PDB file of N, CA and C in Angstrom:
ATOM      1  N   UNK A 203     -11.645  -7.560  -6.390  1.00  0.00           N
ATOM      2  CA  UNK A 203     -10.652  -8.288  -5.535  1.00  0.00           C
ATOM      3  C   UNK A 203     -11.173  -9.559  -5.083  1.00  0.00           C
ATOM      4  N   UNK A 204     -10.190 -10.769  -5.264  1.00  0.00           N
ATOM      5  CA  UNK A 204     -10.568 -12.085  -4.721  1.00  0.00           C
ATOM      6  C   UNK A 204     -10.858 -12.039  -3.071  1.00  0.00           C
ATOM      7  N   UNK A 205     -11.579 -12.485  -2.342  1.00  0.00           N
ATOM      8  CA  UNK A 205     -11.789 -12.733  -1.286  1.00  0.00           C
ATOM      9  C   UNK A 205     -10.219 -13.219  -0.655  1.00  0.00           C
ATOM     10  N   UNK A 206     -10.007 -12.659   0.463  1.00  0.00           N
ATOM     11  CA  UNK A 206      -9.000 -13.336   1.125  1.00  0.00           C
ATOM     12  C   UNK A 206      -8.962 -12.897   2.648  1.00  0.00           C
ATOM     13  N   UNK A 207      -8.318 -13.617   3.550  1.00  0.00           N
ATOM     14  CA  UNK A 207      -8.497 -13.562   4.757  1.00  0.00           C
ATOM     15  C   UNK A 207      -7.230 -12.874   5.410  1.00  0.00           C
ATOM     16  N   UNK A 208      -7.248 -11.517   5.905  1.00  0.00           N
ATOM     17  CA  UNK A 208      -5.881 -11.110   6.616  1.00  0.00           C
ATOM     18  C   UNK A 208      -5.199 -11.547   7.551  1.00  0.00           C
ATOM     19  N   UNK A 209      -3.901 -11.554   7.484  1.00  0.00           N
ATOM     20  CA  UNK A 209      -3.302 -12.234   8.758  1.00  0.00           C
ATOM     21  C   UNK A 209      -2.971 -11.025   9.654  1.00  0.00           C
ATOM     22  N   UNK A 210      -3.094  -9.713   9.243  1.00  0.00           N
ATOM     23  CA  UNK A 210      -2.816  -8.568   9.827  1.00  0.00           C
ATOM     24  C   UNK A 210      -3.843  -7.537   9.810  1.00  0.00           C
ATOM     25  N   UNK A 211      -4.083  -6.292  10.561  1.00  0.00           N
ATOM     26  CA  UNK A 211      -4.712  -5.302  10.111  1.00  0.00           C
ATOM     27  C   UNK A 211      -3.887  -4.458   9.594  1.00  0.00           C
ATOM     28  N   UNK A 212      -3.803  -3.718   8.601  1.00  0.00           N
ATOM     29  CA  UNK A 212      -2.872  -2.239   8.020  1.00  0.00           C
ATOM     30  C   UNK A 212      -4.208  -1.353   7.730  1.00  0.00           C
ATOM     31  N   UNK A 213      -3.848  -0.118   8.144  1.00  0.00           N
ATOM     32  CA  UNK A 213      -4.565   0.906   7.599  1.00  0.00           C
ATOM     33  C   UNK A 213      -3.594   2.095   6.631  1.00  0.00           C
ATOM     34  N   UNK A 214      -4.470   2.529   5.528  1.00  0.00           N
ATOM     35  CA  UNK A 214      -3.731   3.207   4.412  1.00  0.00           C
ATOM     36  C   UNK A 214      -4.830   4.384   4.462  1.00  0.00           C
ATOM     37  N   UNK A 215      -3.722   5.658   4.537  1.00  0.00           N
ATOM     38  CA  UNK A 215      -4.841   6.943   4.615  1.00  0.00           C
ATOM     39  C   UNK A 215      -3.686   7.848   3.690  1.00  0.00           C
ATOM     40  N   UNK A 216      -4.720   8.370   2.712  1.00  0.00           N
ATOM     41  CA  UNK A 216      -3.613   9.248   1.707  1.00  0.00           C
ATOM     42  C   UNK A 216      -3.872  10.831   2.576  1.00  0.00           C
ATOM     43  N   UNK A 217      -3.127  11.818   2.579  1.00  0.00           N
ATOM     44  CA  UNK A 217      -3.033  13.006   3.070  1.00  0.00           C
ATOM     45  C   UNK A 217      -4.381  13.915   3.037  1.00  0.00           C
ATOM     46  N   UNK A 218      -5.253  13.710   1.994  1.00  0.00           N
ATOM     47  CA  UNK A 218      -6.628  14.284   2.304  1.00  0.00           C
ATOM     48  C   UNK A 218      -7.602  13.327   2.876  1.00  0.00           C
ATOM     49  N   UNK A 219      -6.736  12.592   3.646  1.00  0.00           N
ATOM     50  CA  UNK A 219      -8.121  11.552   4.850  1.00  0.00           C
ATOM     51  C   UNK A 219      -8.681  10.654   3.865  1.00  0.00           C
ATOM     52  N   UNK A 220      -8.269  10.465   2.662  1.00  0.00           N
ATOM     53  CA  UNK A 220      -9.108   9.193   2.053  1.00  0.00           C
ATOM     54  C   UNK A 220      -8.627   7.732   2.831  1.00  0.00           C
ATOM     55  N   UNK A 221      -9.330   7.078   3.296  1.00  0.00           N
ATOM     56  CA  UNK A 221      -8.977   5.941   3.809  1.00  0.00           C
ATOM     57  C   UNK A 221      -9.057   4.653   2.863  1.00  0.00           C
ATOM     58  N   UNK A 222      -8.122   3.791   2.645  1.00  0.00           N
ATOM     59  CA  UNK A 222      -8.499   2.805   1.562  1.00  0.00           C
ATOM     60  C   UNK A 222      -8.940   1.494   2.380  1.00  0.00           C
ATOM     61  N   UNK A 223      -9.787   1.228   1.730  1.00  0.00           N
ATOM     62  CA  UNK A 223     -10.514  -0.144   1.845  1.00  0.00           C
ATOM     63  C   UNK A 223     -10.435  -0.818   0.446  1.00  0.00           C
ATOM     64  N   UNK A 224     -10.451  -2.424   0.739  1.00  0.00           N
ATOM     65  CA  UNK A 224     -10.370  -3.475  -0.217  1.00  0.00           C
ATOM     66  C   UNK A 224     -11.422  -3.208  -1.102  1.00  0.00           C
ATOM     67  N   UNK A 225     -11.003  -3.163  -2.342  1.00  0.00           N
ATOM     68  CA  UNK A 225     -12.223  -3.090  -3.641  1.00  0.00           C
ATOM     69  C   UNK A 225     -12.467  -1.978  -4.002  1.00  0.00           C
ATOM     70  N   UNK A 226     -11.880  -0.689  -3.138  1.00  0.00           N
ATOM     71  CA  UNK A 226     -12.567   0.665  -3.319  1.00  0.00           C
ATOM     72  C   UNK A 226     -11.327   1.109  -4.567  1.00  0.00           C
ATOM     73  N   UNK A 227     -12.101   2.065  -5.337  1.00  0.00           N
ATOM     74  CA  UNK A 227     -11.314   2.646  -6.458  1.00  0.00           C
ATOM     75  C   UNK A 227     -11.153   4.346  -5.996  1.00  0.00           C
ATOM     76  N   UNK A 228     -10.186   4.988  -6.511  1.00  0.00           N
ATOM     77  CA  UNK A 228     -10.104   6.335  -6.297  1.00  0.00           C
ATOM     78  C   UNK A 228      -9.379   6.765  -7.885  1.00  0.00           C
ATOM     79  N   UNK A 229      -9.839   8.345  -7.704  1.00  0.00           N
ATOM     80  CA  UNK A 229      -9.157   8.858  -8.965  1.00  0.00           C
ATOM     81  C   UNK A 229      -7.670   9.111  -8.666  1.00  0.00           C
ATOM     82  N   UNK A 230      -6.971   8.885  -9.683  1.00  0.00           N
ATOM     83  CA  UNK A 230      -5.375   9.242  -9.682  1.00  0.00           C
ATOM     84  C   UNK A 230      -5.281  10.476  -8.812  1.00  0.00           C
ATOM     85  N   UNK A 231      -6.015  11.862  -9.047  1.00  0.00           N
ATOM     86  CA  UNK A 231      -5.698  12.992  -8.283  1.00  0.00           C
ATOM     87  C   UNK A 231      -5.648  12.778  -7.030  1.00  0.00           C
ATOM     88  N   UNK A 232      -6.731  11.781  -6.442  1.00  0.00           N
ATOM     89  CA  UNK A 232      -7.053  11.827  -5.180  1.00  0.00           C
ATOM     90  C   UNK A 232      -5.806  11.010  -4.279  1.00  0.00           C
ATOM     91  N   UNK A 233      -4.928  10.173  -4.931  1.00  0.00           N
ATOM     92  CA  UNK A 233      -4.074   9.406  -4.563  1.00  0.00           C
ATOM     93  C   UNK A 233      -2.679   9.573  -5.031  1.00  0.00           C
ATOM     94  N   UNK A 234      -2.252  10.979  -5.771  1.00  0.00           N
ATOM     95  CA  UNK A 234      -1.062  11.337  -6.071  1.00  0.00           C
ATOM     96  C   UNK A 234       0.050  11.390  -5.071  1.00  0.00           C
ATOM     97  N   UNK A 235      -0.396  11.838  -3.741  1.00  0.00           N
ATOM     98  CA  UNK A 235       0.685  11.734  -2.600  1.00  0.00           C
ATOM     99  C   UNK A 235       1.021  10.357  -1.919  1.00  0.00           C
ATOM    100  N   UNK A 236       1.925  10.148  -1.413  1.00  0.00           N
ATOM    101  CA  UNK A 236       2.179   9.179  -0.712  1.00  0.00           C
ATOM    102  C   UNK A 236       1.566   9.028   0.489  1.00  0.00           C
ATOM    103  N   UNK A 237       0.733   8.054   0.773  1.00  0.00           N
ATOM    104  CA  UNK A 237      -0.231   7.793   1.822  1.00  0.00           C
ATOM    105  C   UNK A 237       0.538   7.056   3.164  1.00  0.00           C
ATOM    106  N   UNK A 238      -0.156   7.450   4.204  1.00  0.00           N
ATOM    107  CA  UNK A 238       0.595   6.901   5.505  1.00  0.00           C
ATOM    108  C   UNK A 238       0.076   5.437   5.454  1.00  0.00           C
ATOM    109  N   UNK A 239       1.060   4.355   5.929  1.00  0.00           N
ATOM    110  CA  UNK A 239       0.768   2.870   5.878  1.00  0.00           C
ATOM    111  C   UNK A 239       0.900   2.601   7.371  1.00  0.00           C
ATOM    112  N   UNK A 240      -0.057   2.120   8.143  1.00  0.00           N
ATOM    113  CA  UNK A 240      -0.111   1.656   9.536  1.00  0.00           C
ATOM    114  C   UNK A 240      -0.007   0.386   9.686  1.00  0.00           C
ATOM    115  N   UNK A 241       0.706  -0.335  10.344  1.00  0.00           N
ATOM    116  CA  UNK A 241       0.699  -2.084  10.734  1.00  0.00           C
ATOM    117  C   UNK A 241       0.030  -2.056  12.182  1.00  0.00           C
ATOM    118  N   UNK A 242      -1.197  -2.671  12.103  1.00  0.00           N
ATOM    119  CA  UNK A 242      -1.805  -2.930  13.247  1.00  0.00           C
ATOM    120  C   UNK A 242      -1.365  -4.599  13.674  1.00  0.00           C
ATOM    121  N   UNK A 243      -0.827  -4.588  15.104  1.00  0.00           N
ATOM    122  CA  UNK A 243      -0.517  -5.770  15.490  1.00  0.00           C
ATOM    123  C   UNK A 243       0.567  -6.533  15.450  1.00  0.00           C
ATOM    124  N   UNK A 244       0.699  -7.421  15.712  1.00  0.00           N
ATOM    125  CA  UNK A 244       2.041  -8.195  15.833  1.00  0.00           C
ATOM    126  C   UNK A 244       2.707  -7.440  17.132  1.00  0.00           C
ATOM    127  N   UNK A 245       4.029  -7.154  16.974  1.00  0.00           N
ATOM    128  CA  UNK A 245       4.924  -6.626  17.958  1.00  0.00           C
ATOM    129  C   UNK A 245       5.986  -6.007  17.596  1.00  0.00           C
ATOM    130  N   UNK A 246       6.984  -5.271  18.261  1.00  0.00           N
ATOM    131  CA  UNK A 246       8.055  -4.752  17.401  1.00  0.00           C
ATOM    132  C   UNK A 246       9.380  -5.781  17.110  1.00  0.00           C
ATOM    133  N   UNK A 247       8.811  -7.114  17.467  1.00  0.00           N
ATOM    134  CA  UNK A 247       9.736  -8.294  16.913  1.00  0.00           C
ATOM    135  C   UNK A 247       9.093  -8.733  15.847  1.00  0.00           C
ATOM    136  N   UNK A 248       8.047  -8.310  15.350  1.00  0.00           N
ATOM    137  CA  UNK A 248       7.594  -8.801  13.953  1.00  0.00           C
ATOM    138  C   UNK A 248       7.896  -7.930  13.033  1.00  0.00           C
ATOM    139  N   UNK A 249       8.271  -8.377  11.855  1.00  0.00           N
ATOM    140  CA  UNK A 249       8.530  -7.416  10.588  1.00  0.00           C
ATOM    141  C   UNK A 249       7.869  -7.712   9.517  1.00  0.00           C
ATOM    142  N   UNK A 250       7.594  -6.586   8.798  1.00  0.00           N
ATOM    143  CA  UNK A 250       6.599  -6.881   7.595  1.00  0.00           C
ATOM    144  C   UNK A 250       7.264  -6.494   6.395  1.00  0.00           C
ATOM    145  N   UNK A 251       6.579  -6.763   5.231  1.00  0.00           N
ATOM    146  CA  UNK A 251       7.108  -6.240   3.870  1.00  0.00           C
ATOM    147  C   UNK A 251       5.875  -5.601   3.355  1.00  0.00           C
ATOM    148  N   UNK A 252       5.984  -4.220   2.794  1.00  0.00           N
ATOM    149  CA  UNK A 252       4.714  -3.796   2.080  1.00  0.00           C
ATOM    150  C   UNK A 252       5.004  -3.369   0.622  1.00  0.00           C
ATOM    151  N   UNK A 253       4.330  -4.072  -0.374  1.00  0.00           N
ATOM    152  CA  UNK A 253       4.558  -4.199  -1.568  1.00  0.00           C
ATOM    153  C   UNK A 253       3.476  -3.293  -2.552  1.00  0.00           C
ATOM    154  N   UNK A 254       3.447  -1.993  -2.882  1.00  0.00           N
ATOM    155  CA  UNK A 254       2.175  -1.583  -3.258  1.00  0.00           C
ATOM    156  C   UNK A 254       2.412  -1.341  -5.226  1.00  0.00           C
ATOM    157  N   UNK A 255       1.551  -1.926  -5.807  1.00  0.00           N
ATOM    158  CA  UNK A 255       1.635  -2.165  -7.186  1.00  0.00           C
ATOM    159  C   UNK A 255       0.173  -1.741  -7.709  1.00  0.00           C
ATOM    160  N   UNK A 256       0.329  -1.313  -8.891  1.00  0.00           N
ATOM    161  CA  UNK A 256      -0.906  -0.583  -9.501  1.00  0.00           C
ATOM    162  C   UNK A 256      -1.069  -2.062 -10.613  1.00  0.00           C
ATOM    163  N   UNK A 257      -2.518  -2.592 -10.612  1.00  0.00           N
ATOM    164  CA  UNK A 257      -2.353  -3.873 -11.373  1.00  0.00           C
ATOM    165  C   UNK A 257      -2.510  -3.600 -13.102  1.00  0.00           C
ATOM    166  N   UNK A 258      -3.098  -2.438 -13.178  1.00  0.00           N
ATOM    167  CA  UNK A 258      -3.708  -2.206 -14.612  1.00  0.00           C
ATOM    168  C   UNK A 258      -3.249  -0.598 -15.234  1.00  0.00           C
ATOM    169  N   UNK A 259      -2.073  -0.499 -15.184  1.00  0.00           N
ATOM    170  CA  UNK A 259      -1.435   0.747 -15.770  1.00  0.00           C
ATOM    171  C   UNK A 259      -2.033   0.937 -17.225  1.00  0.00           C
ATOM    172  N   UNK A 260      -2.407   2.129 -17.643  1.00  0.00           N
ATOM    173  CA  UNK A 260      -2.576   3.293 -17.329  1.00  0.00           C
ATOM    174  C   UNK A 260      -4.309   3.162 -16.903  1.00  0.00           C
ATOM    175  N   UNK A 261      -4.692   2.258 -17.098  1.00  0.00           N
ATOM    176  CA  UNK A 261      -6.244   2.160 -16.613  1.00  0.00           C
ATOM    177  C   UNK A 261      -6.947   0.883 -17.000  1.00  0.00           C
ATOM    178  N   UNK A 262      -7.882   0.761 -16.191  1.00  0.00           N
ATOM    179  CA  UNK A 262      -8.464  -0.530 -16.201  1.00  0.00           C
ATOM    180  C   UNK A 262      -9.193  -0.962 -17.364  1.00  0.00           C
ATOM    181  N   UNK A 263      -9.349   0.203 -18.727  1.00  0.00           N
ATOM    182  CA  UNK A 263     -10.053  -0.045 -19.754  1.00  0.00           C
ATOM    183  C   UNK A 263      -9.112  -0.359 -20.641  1.00  0.00           C
ATOM    184  N   UNK A 264      -7.890  -0.013 -20.519  1.00  0.00           N
ATOM    185  CA  UNK A 264      -6.599  -0.555 -21.456  1.00  0.00           C
ATOM    186  C   UNK A 264      -5.254  -0.521 -20.504  1.00  0.00           C
ATOM    187  N   UNK A 265      -4.928  -1.684 -20.271  1.00  0.00           N
ATOM    188  CA  UNK A 265      -3.916  -1.706 -19.064  1.00  0.00           C
ATOM    189  C   UNK A 265      -2.846  -2.462 -20.113  1.00  0.00           C
ATOM    190  N   UNK A 266      -2.516  -1.751 -21.184  1.00  0.00           N
ATOM    191  CA  UNK A 266      -1.545  -2.152 -22.004  1.00  0.00           C
ATOM    192  C   UNK A 266      -0.108  -2.523 -21.320  1.00  0.00           C
ATOM    193  N   UNK A 267       0.249  -1.481 -20.184  1.00  0.00           N
ATOM    194  CA  UNK A 267       1.321  -1.455 -19.465  1.00  0.00           C
ATOM    195  C   UNK A 267       1.476  -2.722 -18.502  1.00  0.00           C
ATOM    196  N   UNK A 268      -0.003  -3.407 -18.047  1.00  0.00           N
ATOM    197  CA  UNK A 268       0.173  -4.038 -16.948  1.00  0.00           C
ATOM    198  C   UNK A 268       0.410  -3.741 -15.684  1.00  0.00           C
ATOM    199  N   UNK A 269       1.106  -4.586 -14.743  1.00  0.00           N
ATOM    200  CA  UNK A 269       1.217  -4.085 -13.618  1.00  0.00           C
ATOM    201  C   UNK A 269       2.643  -3.236 -13.234  1.00  0.00           C
ATOM    202  N   UNK A 270       2.530  -2.122 -12.353  1.00  0.00           N
ATOM    203  CA  UNK A 270       3.258  -1.143 -12.216  1.00  0.00           C
ATOM    204  C   UNK A 270       4.100  -1.164 -10.977  1.00  0.00           C
ATOM    205  N   UNK A 271       4.757  -1.248 -10.468  1.00  0.00           N
ATOM    206  CA  UNK A 271       5.604  -0.877  -9.056  1.00  0.00           C
ATOM    207  C   UNK A 271       5.708   0.169  -8.661  1.00  0.00           C
ATOM    208  N   UNK A 272       4.953   0.512  -7.595  1.00  0.00           N
ATOM    209  CA  UNK A 272       5.311   1.886  -6.792  1.00  0.00           C
ATOM    210  C   UNK A 272       5.993   1.879  -5.651  1.00  0.00           C
ATOM    211  N   UNK A 273       5.948   0.914  -4.620  1.00  0.00           N
ATOM    212  CA  UNK A 273       6.613   0.914  -3.576  1.00  0.00           C
ATOM    213  C   UNK A 273       7.360  -0.472  -3.239  1.00  0.00           C
ATOM    214  N   UNK A 274       8.184  -0.746  -2.351  1.00  0.00           N
ATOM    215  CA  UNK A 274       8.806  -2.039  -1.897  1.00  0.00           C
ATOM    216  C   UNK A 274       9.370  -1.264  -0.460  1.00  0.00           C
ATOM    217  N   UNK A 275       8.839  -1.795   0.697  1.00  0.00           N
ATOM    218  CA  UNK A 275       9.214  -1.020   1.969  1.00  0.00           C
ATOM    219  C   UNK A 275       9.464  -2.521   2.688  1.00  0.00           C
ATOM    220  N   UNK A 276      10.619  -2.887   3.311  1.00  0.00           N
ATOM    221  CA  UNK A 276      10.841  -4.164   3.984  1.00  0.00           C
ATOM    222  C   UNK A 276      11.090  -3.908   5.637  1.00  0.00           C
ATOM    223  N   UNK A 277      11.004  -4.590   6.365  1.00  0.00           N
ATOM    224  CA  UNK A 277      11.204  -4.520   7.856  1.00  0.00           C
ATOM    225  C   UNK A 277      10.513  -3.637   8.663  1.00  0.00           C
ATOM    226  N   UNK A 278       9.398  -3.786   8.280  1.00  0.00           N
ATOM    227  CA  UNK A 278       8.485  -2.647   8.817  1.00  0.00           C
ATOM    228  C   UNK A 278       8.012  -3.319  10.355  1.00  0.00           C
ATOM    229  N   UNK A 279       8.557  -3.131  11.482  1.00  0.00           N
ATOM    230  CA  UNK A 279       8.318  -3.160  12.749  1.00  0.00           C
ATOM    231  C   UNK A 279       6.754  -3.166  12.920  1.00  0.00           C
ATOM    232  N   UNK A 280       6.202  -4.544  13.563  1.00  0.00           N
ATOM    233  CA  UNK A 280       4.785  -4.290  14.238  1.00  0.00           C
ATOM    234  C   UNK A 280       4.417  -3.254  14.652  1.00  0.00           C
ATOM    235  N   UNK A 281       3.125  -2.842  14.908  1.00  0.00           N
ATOM    236  CA  UNK A 281       2.468  -1.632  15.628  1.00  0.00           C
ATOM    237  C   UNK A 281       3.471  -0.324  15.208  1.00  0.00           C
ATOM    238  N   UNK A 282       3.870  -0.226  14.117  1.00  0.00           N
ATOM    239  CA  UNK A 282       4.487   1.153  13.329  1.00  0.00           C
ATOM    240  C   UNK A 282       3.869   1.516  12.120  1.00  0.00           C
ATOM    241  N   UNK A 283       4.555   2.336  11.394  1.00  0.00           N
ATOM    242  CA  UNK A 283       4.151   2.791  10.146  1.00  0.00           C
ATOM    243  C   UNK A 283       5.246   2.225   8.944  1.00  0.00           C
ATOM    244  N   UNK A 284       4.955   2.446   8.012  1.00  0.00           N
ATOM    245  CA  UNK A 284       5.680   2.147   6.922  1.00  0.00           C
ATOM    246  C   UNK A 284       7.388   3.125   6.987  1.00  0.00           C
ATOM    247  N   UNK A 285       6.985   4.217   7.660  1.00  0.00           N
ATOM    248  CA  UNK A 285       8.400   5.331   7.606  1.00  0.00           C
ATOM    249  C   UNK A 285       9.342   4.322   8.662  1.00  0.00           C
ATOM    250  N   UNK A 286       8.989   3.583   9.253  1.00  0.00           N
ATOM    251  CA  UNK A 286      10.159   2.951  10.251  1.00  0.00           C
ATOM    252  C   UNK A 286      10.825   1.691   9.335  1.00  0.00           C
ATOM    253  N   UNK A 287      10.330   1.498   8.212  1.00  0.00           N
ATOM    254  CA  UNK A 287      11.007   0.369   7.389  1.00  0.00           C
ATOM    255  C   UNK A 287      12.023   0.751   6.497  1.00  0.00           C
ATOM    256  N   UNK A 288      12.597   0.037   5.939  1.00  0.00           N
ATOM    257  CA  UNK A 288      13.552   0.323   4.837  1.00  0.00           C
ATOM    258  C   UNK A 288      12.832   0.244   3.651  1.00  0.00           C
ATOM    259  N   UNK A 289      13.116   1.283   2.856  1.00  0.00           N
ATOM    260  CA  UNK A 289      12.763   1.744   1.318  1.00  0.00           C
ATOM    261  C   UNK A 289      13.479   1.319   0.252  1.00  0.00           C
ATOM    262  N   UNK A 290      13.280   0.003  -0.217  1.00  0.00           N
ATOM    263  CA  UNK A 290      13.966  -0.889  -0.886  1.00  0.00           C
ATOM    264  C   UNK A 290      13.765  -0.033  -2.499  1.00  0.00           C
ATOM    265  N   UNK A 291      12.672   0.139  -2.835  1.00  0.00           N
ATOM    266  CA  UNK A 291      12.165   1.033  -4.148  1.00  0.00           C
ATOM    267  C   UNK A 291      10.967   2.000  -3.714  1.00  0.00           C
ATOM    268  N   UNK A 292      11.149   3.308  -4.413  1.00  0.00           N
ATOM    269  CA  UNK A 292      10.118   3.924  -4.135  1.00  0.00           C
ATOM    270  C   UNK A 292       9.943   4.917  -5.769  1.00  0.00           C
ATOM    271  N   UNK A 293       8.688   4.783  -6.392  1.00  0.00           N
ATOM    272  CA  UNK A 293       8.929   5.477  -7.446  1.00  0.00           C
ATOM    273  C   UNK A 293       7.014   5.636  -7.505  1.00  0.00           C
ATOM    274  N   UNK A 294       6.825   6.723  -8.385  1.00  0.00           N
ATOM    275  CA  UNK A 294       5.521   7.026  -8.530  1.00  0.00           C
ATOM    276  C   UNK A 294       4.911   6.524 -10.086  1.00  0.00           C
TER     277      UNK A 294
END
């Protein structure tokens, strides 16, 4: 993953307590369930959008389907989690 400077802290944790960090890879079985996505910082008057994609479907060795959209959640208030936002698209 290319280096970038985050503008806000976000925590992504799967139900099996797998914490997601930039650049880490997981087996599909470890991330089959929807994660909890928390937004840290900002305030309740700040709103965020979450877009979750898979850049190399079905796998990095042969990504013939390319990018796959999993989620779009809009209007997530700062200091809360994605469940407080509006689910525009949800698929797995």
